[in-house]
């Protein structure tokens, strides 16, 4: 294995001190042009690259922001990452993106990694419903912002969408179309987002004078297409099949759509579908999918900006004030829910 080239090697090759090489790298205007040219020639010849991690440790300020999401296979979180990366880049920082895969254990491992790497701060969509991982990470004193979740029981900043309002938008739309028997493909019950969207669905039923028994919940272990296909198979096996289904995210909805299509069930004529997130694939589905849109890119950018504010406040005279930002969802109606009852 080739040995890495250090600053001492450059100094030896250029015939100067280590301090002179450091000045050429960090303060080139303080070095005579002839000496500077000799050092730069040695750097290029040896292929020297300075250790950014060592520089950060000396300065006590990392240029890396951590981002830990539930599922990088979900385009929603890709959009969150795009927004965060854009805001971080404008501030001269990079983003380390990690995927908990909806696992509390993997989340704990990545939070430990962030602490070991001494990142500037962390953007976190929690997988652990107990809050133990957050409590353990808080001891490191590294700022973090919760993304796609309200900061319940915490004092940290958060950026989320009003999922209760989003669930109400979805089911109100279905009720207005005449549906009186609705399934909710909900995902893991431990996730706040899943519970909030169910609460919104029940709120819409109550507004219409309908009872909660009209909402048939089909929980899944994951929030992906495969789980949606499984839920679709269970839906088809019900003795009394609902006329509409609301899914906790678009990947579940796309899986349900695949299962219905394979069984010859017409969407929306036989069964209407509404998803959540409005990912890019929603509009491109075989039957374009009605969905509750979350401003994912905006969410990621706002979360990164809040984190940057907090990290800058660590060296400012005035203390940082934590904020809870709640964005509003929007219903995007497409063909999957348009059949009249």
Short mmCIF file of C-alpha atoms in Angstrom, two decimals:
data_model
loop_
_atom_site.label_atom_id
_atom_site.label_comp_id
_atom_site.label_asym_id
_atom_site.label_seq_id
_atom_site.Cartn_x
_atom_site.Cartn_y
_atom_site.Cartn_z
CA UNK A 1 0.00 0.00 0.00
CA UNK A 2 1.37 3.41 -0.97
CA UNK A 3 2.27 5.64 1.98
CA UNK A 4 0.50 9.00 2.11
CA UNK A 5 2.56 12.13 1.56
CA UNK A 6 2.77 14.47 4.54
CA UNK A 7 3.68 18.10 4.99
CA UNK A 8 7.17 17.10 6.21
CA UNK A 9 7.80 15.32 2.90
CA UNK A 10 6.89 18.48 1.00
CA UNK A 11 9.17 20.58 3.22
CA UNK A 12 12.07 18.17 2.69
CA UNK A 13 11.58 18.11 -1.10
CA UNK A 14 11.36 21.91 -1.33
CA UNK A 15 14.23 22.52 1.09
CA UNK A 16 12.13 24.68 3.43
CA UNK A 17 10.65 24.42 6.90
CA UNK A 18 7.28 22.85 7.71
CA UNK A 19 6.10 26.30 8.78
CA UNK A 20 6.90 27.70 5.33
CA UNK A 21 4.87 24.94 3.64
CA UNK A 22 1.98 25.71 6.00
CA UNK A 23 2.18 29.39 5.07
CA UNK A 24 2.15 28.59 1.36
CA UNK A 25 -1.02 26.52 1.88
CA UNK A 26 -2.84 28.86 4.26
CA UNK A 27 -1.25 32.32 3.85
CA UNK A 28 0.50 32.37 0.46
CA UNK A 29 0.83 36.17 0.40
CA UNK A 30 3.30 35.98 3.30
CA UNK A 31 5.79 33.85 1.34
CA UNK A 32 8.27 35.12 -1.27
CA UNK A 33 7.18 34.26 -4.80
CA UNK A 34 10.28 32.16 -5.57
CA UNK A 35 9.91 30.09 -2.40
CA UNK A 36 6.17 29.78 -2.96
CA UNK A 37 6.72 28.45 -6.48
CA UNK A 38 9.27 25.90 -5.20
CA UNK A 39 6.87 24.63 -2.53
CA UNK A 40 3.93 24.47 -4.95
CA UNK A 41 6.07 22.52 -7.40
CA UNK A 42 6.92 20.01 -4.65
CA UNK A 43 3.24 19.70 -3.70
CA UNK A 44 2.27 18.93 -7.29
CA UNK A 45 5.18 16.54 -7.84
CA UNK A 46 4.51 14.55 -4.68
CA UNK A 47 0.73 14.68 -4.96
CA UNK A 48 0.32 16.10 -1.45
CA UNK A 49 -3.25 16.66 -0.21
CA UNK A 50 -3.66 18.37 3.14
CA UNK A 51 -5.59 16.55 5.87
CA UNK A 52 -8.87 18.39 6.21
CA UNK A 53 -9.88 16.31 9.23
CA UNK A 54 -6.69 17.22 11.08
CA UNK A 55 -7.21 20.90 10.27
CA UNK A 56 -10.78 20.71 11.53
CA UNK A 57 -9.71 19.07 14.79
CA UNK A 58 -7.16 21.83 15.41
CA UNK A 59 -9.74 24.49 14.64
CA UNK A 60 -12.50 22.71 16.59
CA UNK A 61 -14.97 23.35 13.73
CA UNK A 62 -16.02 20.63 11.32
CA UNK A 63 -17.11 21.51 7.80
CA UNK A 64 -19.40 18.48 7.65
CA UNK A 65 -23.10 18.34 8.53
CA UNK A 66 -24.68 14.95 9.22
CA UNK A 67 -28.04 13.94 7.72
CA UNK A 68 -29.72 10.75 8.96
CA UNK A 69 -32.96 9.77 7.21
CA UNK A 70 -35.39 6.86 7.46
CA UNK A 71 -35.05 5.52 3.92
CA UNK A 72 -32.82 6.78 1.12
CA UNK A 73 -34.76 4.49 -1.21
CA UNK A 74 -37.70 6.87 -0.80
CA UNK A 75 -37.46 9.82 -3.23
CA UNK A 76 -39.02 12.04 -0.56
CA UNK A 77 -35.84 11.80 1.52
CA UNK A 78 -33.69 12.28 -1.58
CA UNK A 79 -35.46 15.63 -2.02
CA UNK A 80 -34.92 16.47 1.66
CA UNK A 81 -31.21 15.74 1.16
CA UNK A 82 -31.12 17.95 -1.95
CA UNK A 83 -32.52 20.89 0.00
CA UNK A 84 -30.13 20.36 2.92
CA UNK A 85 -27.13 19.96 0.62
CA UNK A 86 -27.97 23.16 -1.24
CA UNK A 87 -28.15 25.21 1.97
CA UNK A 88 -25.01 23.60 3.37
CA UNK A 89 -23.02 24.21 0.17
CA UNK A 90 -23.94 27.90 0.22
CA UNK A 91 -22.42 28.03 3.70
CA UNK A 92 -19.25 26.23 2.57
CA UNK A 93 -20.15 22.93 4.22
CA UNK A 94 -20.59 19.38 3.01
CA UNK A 95 -23.27 16.85 4.01
CA UNK A 96 -22.69 13.27 5.17
CA UNK A 97 -25.90 11.39 4.31
CA UNK A 98 -26.72 8.18 6.19
CA UNK A 99 -29.71 5.83 6.08
CA UNK A 100 -31.16 4.31 9.26
CA UNK A 101 -33.38 2.00 7.15
CA UNK A 102 -36.13 2.61 9.73
CA UNK A 103 -34.00 0.74 12.30
CA UNK A 104 -33.43 2.15 15.79
CA UNK A 105 -30.23 0.11 16.05
CA UNK A 106 -28.74 1.47 12.83
CA UNK A 107 -29.82 4.97 13.86
CA UNK A 108 -27.86 4.60 17.13
CA UNK A 109 -24.77 3.41 15.22
CA UNK A 110 -24.84 6.36 12.84
CA UNK A 111 -25.37 8.88 15.64
CA UNK A 112 -22.29 7.41 17.34
CA UNK A 113 -20.37 7.78 14.07
CA UNK A 114 -21.42 11.43 13.82
CA UNK A 115 -20.19 12.02 17.37
CA UNK A 116 -16.86 10.30 16.62
CA UNK A 117 -16.41 12.44 13.49
CA UNK A 118 -17.28 15.59 15.46
CA UNK A 119 -19.64 16.84 12.76
CA UNK A 120 -20.82 20.45 12.86
CA UNK A 121 -24.39 19.32 13.55
CA UNK A 122 -26.98 16.72 12.55
CA UNK A 123 -30.29 16.75 10.69
CA UNK A 124 -32.29 13.78 11.95
CA UNK A 125 -35.52 12.01 11.04
CA UNK A 126 -35.85 9.68 14.05
CA UNK A 127 -36.48 5.97 13.67
CA UNK A 128 -36.49 5.26 17.41
CA UNK A 129 -39.95 6.02 18.78
CA UNK A 130 -38.72 5.77 22.40
CA UNK A 131 -36.45 8.81 22.11
CA UNK A 132 -33.55 6.94 23.74
CA UNK A 133 -31.22 7.49 20.78
CA UNK A 134 -31.85 11.23 20.84
CA UNK A 135 -31.28 11.34 24.60
CA UNK A 136 -27.96 9.51 24.23
CA UNK A 137 -26.81 11.72 21.37
CA UNK A 138 -27.73 14.91 23.23
CA UNK A 139 -24.98 14.17 25.77
CA UNK A 140 -22.33 14.86 23.11
CA UNK A 141 -23.36 18.52 22.90
CA UNK A 142 -23.65 18.42 19.10
CA UNK A 143 -26.55 20.54 17.79
CA UNK A 144 -29.27 18.73 15.87
CA UNK A 145 -32.52 19.57 14.11
CA UNK A 146 -35.42 17.14 13.72
CA UNK A 147 -36.69 16.81 10.14
CA UNK A 148 -40.19 15.62 9.15
CA UNK A 149 -41.11 15.40 12.82
CA UNK A 150 -42.44 17.84 15.41
CA UNK A 151 -40.11 18.24 18.36
CA UNK A 152 -42.45 16.70 20.93
CA UNK A 153 -40.93 16.61 24.40
CA UNK A 154 -37.69 18.20 23.20
CA UNK A 155 -36.32 21.72 23.10
CA UNK A 156 -34.43 21.31 19.81
CA UNK A 157 -35.39 22.91 16.52
CA UNK A 158 -37.62 20.97 14.14
CA UNK A 159 -39.00 21.31 10.63
CA UNK A 160 -42.06 19.26 9.77
CA UNK A 161 -45.30 19.21 7.83
CA UNK A 162 -48.70 19.28 9.51
CA UNK A 163 -49.46 15.58 8.97
CA UNK A 164 -52.79 15.79 10.76
CA UNK A 165 -53.88 18.37 8.19
CA UNK A 166 -52.43 16.20 5.42
CA UNK A 167 -54.36 13.12 6.48
CA UNK A 168 -57.52 15.21 6.68
CA UNK A 169 -56.94 16.55 3.14
CA UNK A 170 -56.65 13.03 1.76
CA UNK A 171 -59.73 11.55 3.41
CA UNK A 172 -61.85 14.69 3.01
CA UNK A 173 -61.20 14.40 -0.73
CA UNK A 174 -62.34 10.78 -0.73
CA UNK A 175 -65.44 11.52 1.37
CA UNK A 176 -66.36 14.40 -0.94
CA UNK A 177 -66.13 11.94 -3.86
CA UNK A 178 -68.76 9.76 -2.16
CA UNK A 179 -66.62 7.09 -0.49
CA UNK A 180 -67.97 5.70 2.78
CA UNK A 181 -65.63 2.75 3.27
CA UNK A 182 -61.94 3.66 3.30
CA UNK A 183 -58.80 1.66 4.09
CA UNK A 184 -55.70 3.26 5.61
CA UNK A 185 -52.43 1.51 4.67
CA UNK A 186 -50.51 2.97 7.54
CA UNK A 187 -46.95 1.73 7.90
CA UNK A 188 -45.16 1.11 11.23
CA UNK A 189 -47.41 2.34 14.07
CA UNK A 190 -44.45 3.65 16.07
CA UNK A 191 -43.80 6.48 13.60
CA UNK A 192 -45.34 9.81 14.55
CA UNK A 193 -46.06 10.61 10.92
CA UNK A 194 -48.15 7.45 10.54
CA UNK A 195 -50.17 8.21 13.67
CA UNK A 196 -50.70 11.87 12.74
CA UNK A 197 -51.95 11.02 9.25
CA UNK A 198 -54.40 8.54 10.77
CA UNK A 199 -55.60 11.22 13.20
CA UNK A 200 -56.20 13.56 10.27
CA UNK A 201 -58.14 10.86 8.43
CA UNK A 202 -60.40 10.33 11.44
CA UNK A 203 -60.86 14.08 11.79
CA UNK A 204 -62.11 14.30 8.20
CA UNK A 205 -64.60 11.49 8.83
CA UNK A 206 -65.87 13.20 11.98
CA UNK A 207 -66.30 16.47 10.11
CA UNK A 208 -68.55 14.65 7.66
CA UNK A 209 -70.59 13.12 10.48
CA UNK A 210 -69.11 9.66 9.83
CA UNK A 211 -67.83 7.24 12.45
CA UNK A 212 -64.24 6.02 12.88
CA UNK A 213 -65.35 2.48 12.04
CA UNK A 214 -65.48 3.52 8.37
CA UNK A 215 -61.65 3.66 8.36
CA UNK A 216 -60.12 0.18 8.11
CA UNK A 217 -56.43 0.26 9.05
CA UNK A 218 -53.92 -2.07 7.38
CA UNK A 219 -50.55 -1.60 9.14
CA UNK A 220 -47.27 -2.53 7.45
CA UNK A 221 -43.80 -3.12 8.86
CA UNK A 222 -42.15 -0.80 6.34
CA UNK A 223 -42.95 2.17 4.14
CA UNK A 224 -41.87 0.76 0.78
CA UNK A 225 -43.36 -0.63 -2.43
CA UNK A 226 -43.04 -4.28 -1.33
CA UNK A 227 -45.02 -3.53 1.83
CA UNK A 228 -47.61 -1.79 -0.34
CA UNK A 229 -47.98 -4.85 -2.55
CA UNK A 230 -48.51 -6.99 0.54
CA UNK A 231 -51.12 -4.56 1.85
CA UNK A 232 -52.80 -4.61 -1.56
CA UNK A 233 -53.06 -8.42 -1.39
CA UNK A 234 -54.61 -8.18 2.08
CA UNK A 235 -56.99 -5.52 0.82
CA UNK A 236 -58.13 -7.78 -2.01
CA UNK A 237 -58.76 -10.57 0.49
CA UNK A 238 -61.17 -8.60 2.67
CA UNK A 239 -64.72 -9.95 2.74
CA UNK A 240 -66.08 -6.41 2.51
CA UNK A 241 -63.67 -4.50 0.30
CA UNK A 242 -63.46 -0.72 0.82
CA UNK A 243 -64.05 1.54 -2.16
CA UNK A 244 -61.00 3.73 -1.48
CA UNK A 245 -57.58 3.49 0.14
CA UNK A 246 -55.40 6.19 1.69
CA UNK A 247 -51.72 5.26 2.00
CA UNK A 248 -49.26 6.76 4.48
CA UNK A 249 -46.78 7.42 1.66
CA UNK A 250 -46.52 7.17 -2.11
CA UNK A 251 -44.31 4.07 -2.13
CA UNK A 252 -47.03 2.15 -0.29
CA UNK A 253 -49.62 3.56 -2.69
CA UNK A 254 -47.58 2.46 -5.72
CA UNK A 255 -47.30 -1.05 -4.25
CA UNK A 256 -51.06 -1.18 -3.67
CA UNK A 257 -51.60 0.01 -7.24
CA UNK A 258 -49.37 -2.79 -8.55
CA UNK A 259 -51.31 -5.42 -6.57
CA UNK A 260 -54.66 -4.11 -7.81
CA UNK A 261 -53.47 -3.92 -11.40
CA UNK A 262 -52.20 -7.53 -11.27
CA UNK A 263 -55.59 -8.67 -9.92
CA UNK A 264 -57.53 -6.83 -12.64
CA UNK A 265 -59.07 -4.31 -10.22
CA UNK A 266 -59.68 -1.00 -12.00
CA UNK A 267 -58.33 2.20 -10.42
CA UNK A 268 -60.18 4.43 -9.71
CA UNK A 269 -63.41 2.83 -10.98
CA UNK A 270 -63.34 -0.13 -8.55
CA UNK A 271 -61.06 1.34 -5.90
CA UNK A 272 -59.67 4.87 -5.54
CA UNK A 273 -56.15 5.51 -4.19
CA UNK A 274 -54.57 8.54 -2.48
CA UNK A 275 -50.89 8.60 -1.48
CA UNK A 276 -48.70 10.95 0.53
CA UNK A 277 -45.47 12.88 -0.29
CA UNK A 278 -46.10 13.50 -4.02
CA UNK A 279 -42.78 12.03 -5.11
CA UNK A 280 -41.83 12.33 -8.77
CA UNK A 281 -43.02 8.78 -9.53
CA UNK A 282 -46.56 9.61 -8.35
CA UNK A 283 -47.37 11.55 -11.51
CA UNK A 284 -45.63 8.98 -13.70
CA UNK A 285 -47.49 5.91 -12.40
CA UNK A 286 -49.61 3.76 -14.76
CA UNK A 287 -52.58 5.50 -13.16
CA UNK A 288 -51.31 8.97 -12.09
CA UNK A 289 -51.52 9.07 -8.33
CA UNK A 290 -53.44 11.60 -6.26
CA UNK A 291 -51.14 12.55 -3.39
CA UNK A 292 -50.65 14.92 -0.47
CA UNK A 293 -47.61 17.01 -1.37
CA UNK A 294 -44.91 17.75 1.18
CA UNK A 295 -42.40 20.51 0.33
CA UNK A 296 -39.44 18.15 0.84
CA UNK A 297 -36.68 20.30 -0.68
CA UNK A 298 -37.84 23.32 1.31
CA UNK A 299 -37.97 21.19 4.45
CA UNK A 300 -34.37 20.08 4.03
CA UNK A 301 -33.13 23.59 3.27
CA UNK A 302 -34.93 25.14 6.25
CA UNK A 303 -33.62 22.45 8.59
CA UNK A 304 -30.05 23.06 7.42
CA UNK A 305 -30.47 26.81 7.85
CA UNK A 306 -31.74 26.35 11.41
CA UNK A 307 -28.78 24.11 12.18
CA UNK A 308 -26.35 26.65 10.74
CA UNK A 309 -27.95 29.39 12.83
CA UNK A 310 -27.50 27.32 15.95
CA UNK A 311 -23.88 26.41 15.26
CA UNK A 312 -22.99 30.03 14.49
CA UNK A 313 -24.72 31.12 17.70
CA UNK A 314 -22.25 29.01 19.69
CA UNK A 315 -19.65 31.73 19.16
CA UNK A 316 -22.10 34.65 19.27
CA UNK A 317 -22.97 36.73 22.36
CA UNK A 318 -26.73 36.12 22.05
CA UNK A 319 -28.01 32.57 22.71
CA UNK A 320 -29.76 30.60 19.99
CA UNK A 321 -33.54 30.37 20.27
CA UNK A 322 -34.94 27.02 19.17
CA UNK A 323 -37.79 27.14 16.69
CA UNK A 324 -40.48 24.71 15.58
CA UNK A 325 -41.32 25.23 11.90
CA UNK A 326 -44.49 23.53 10.65
CA UNK A 327 -45.15 23.64 6.91
CA UNK A 328 -48.54 23.07 5.30
CA UNK A 329 -49.28 20.17 2.91
CA UNK A 330 -51.18 20.43 -0.37
CA UNK A 331 -53.48 17.92 -2.07
CA UNK A 332 -52.56 17.17 -5.69
CA UNK A 333 -55.49 15.46 -7.41
CA UNK A 334 -54.82 13.05 -10.28
CA UNK A 335 -56.72 10.22 -11.96
CA UNK A 336 -56.29 7.58 -9.21
CA UNK A 337 -59.14 9.12 -7.19
CA UNK A 338 -61.35 10.79 -9.77
CA UNK A 339 -64.12 8.24 -10.42
CA UNK A 340 -67.52 9.44 -9.23
CA UNK A 341 -69.44 7.28 -6.75
#
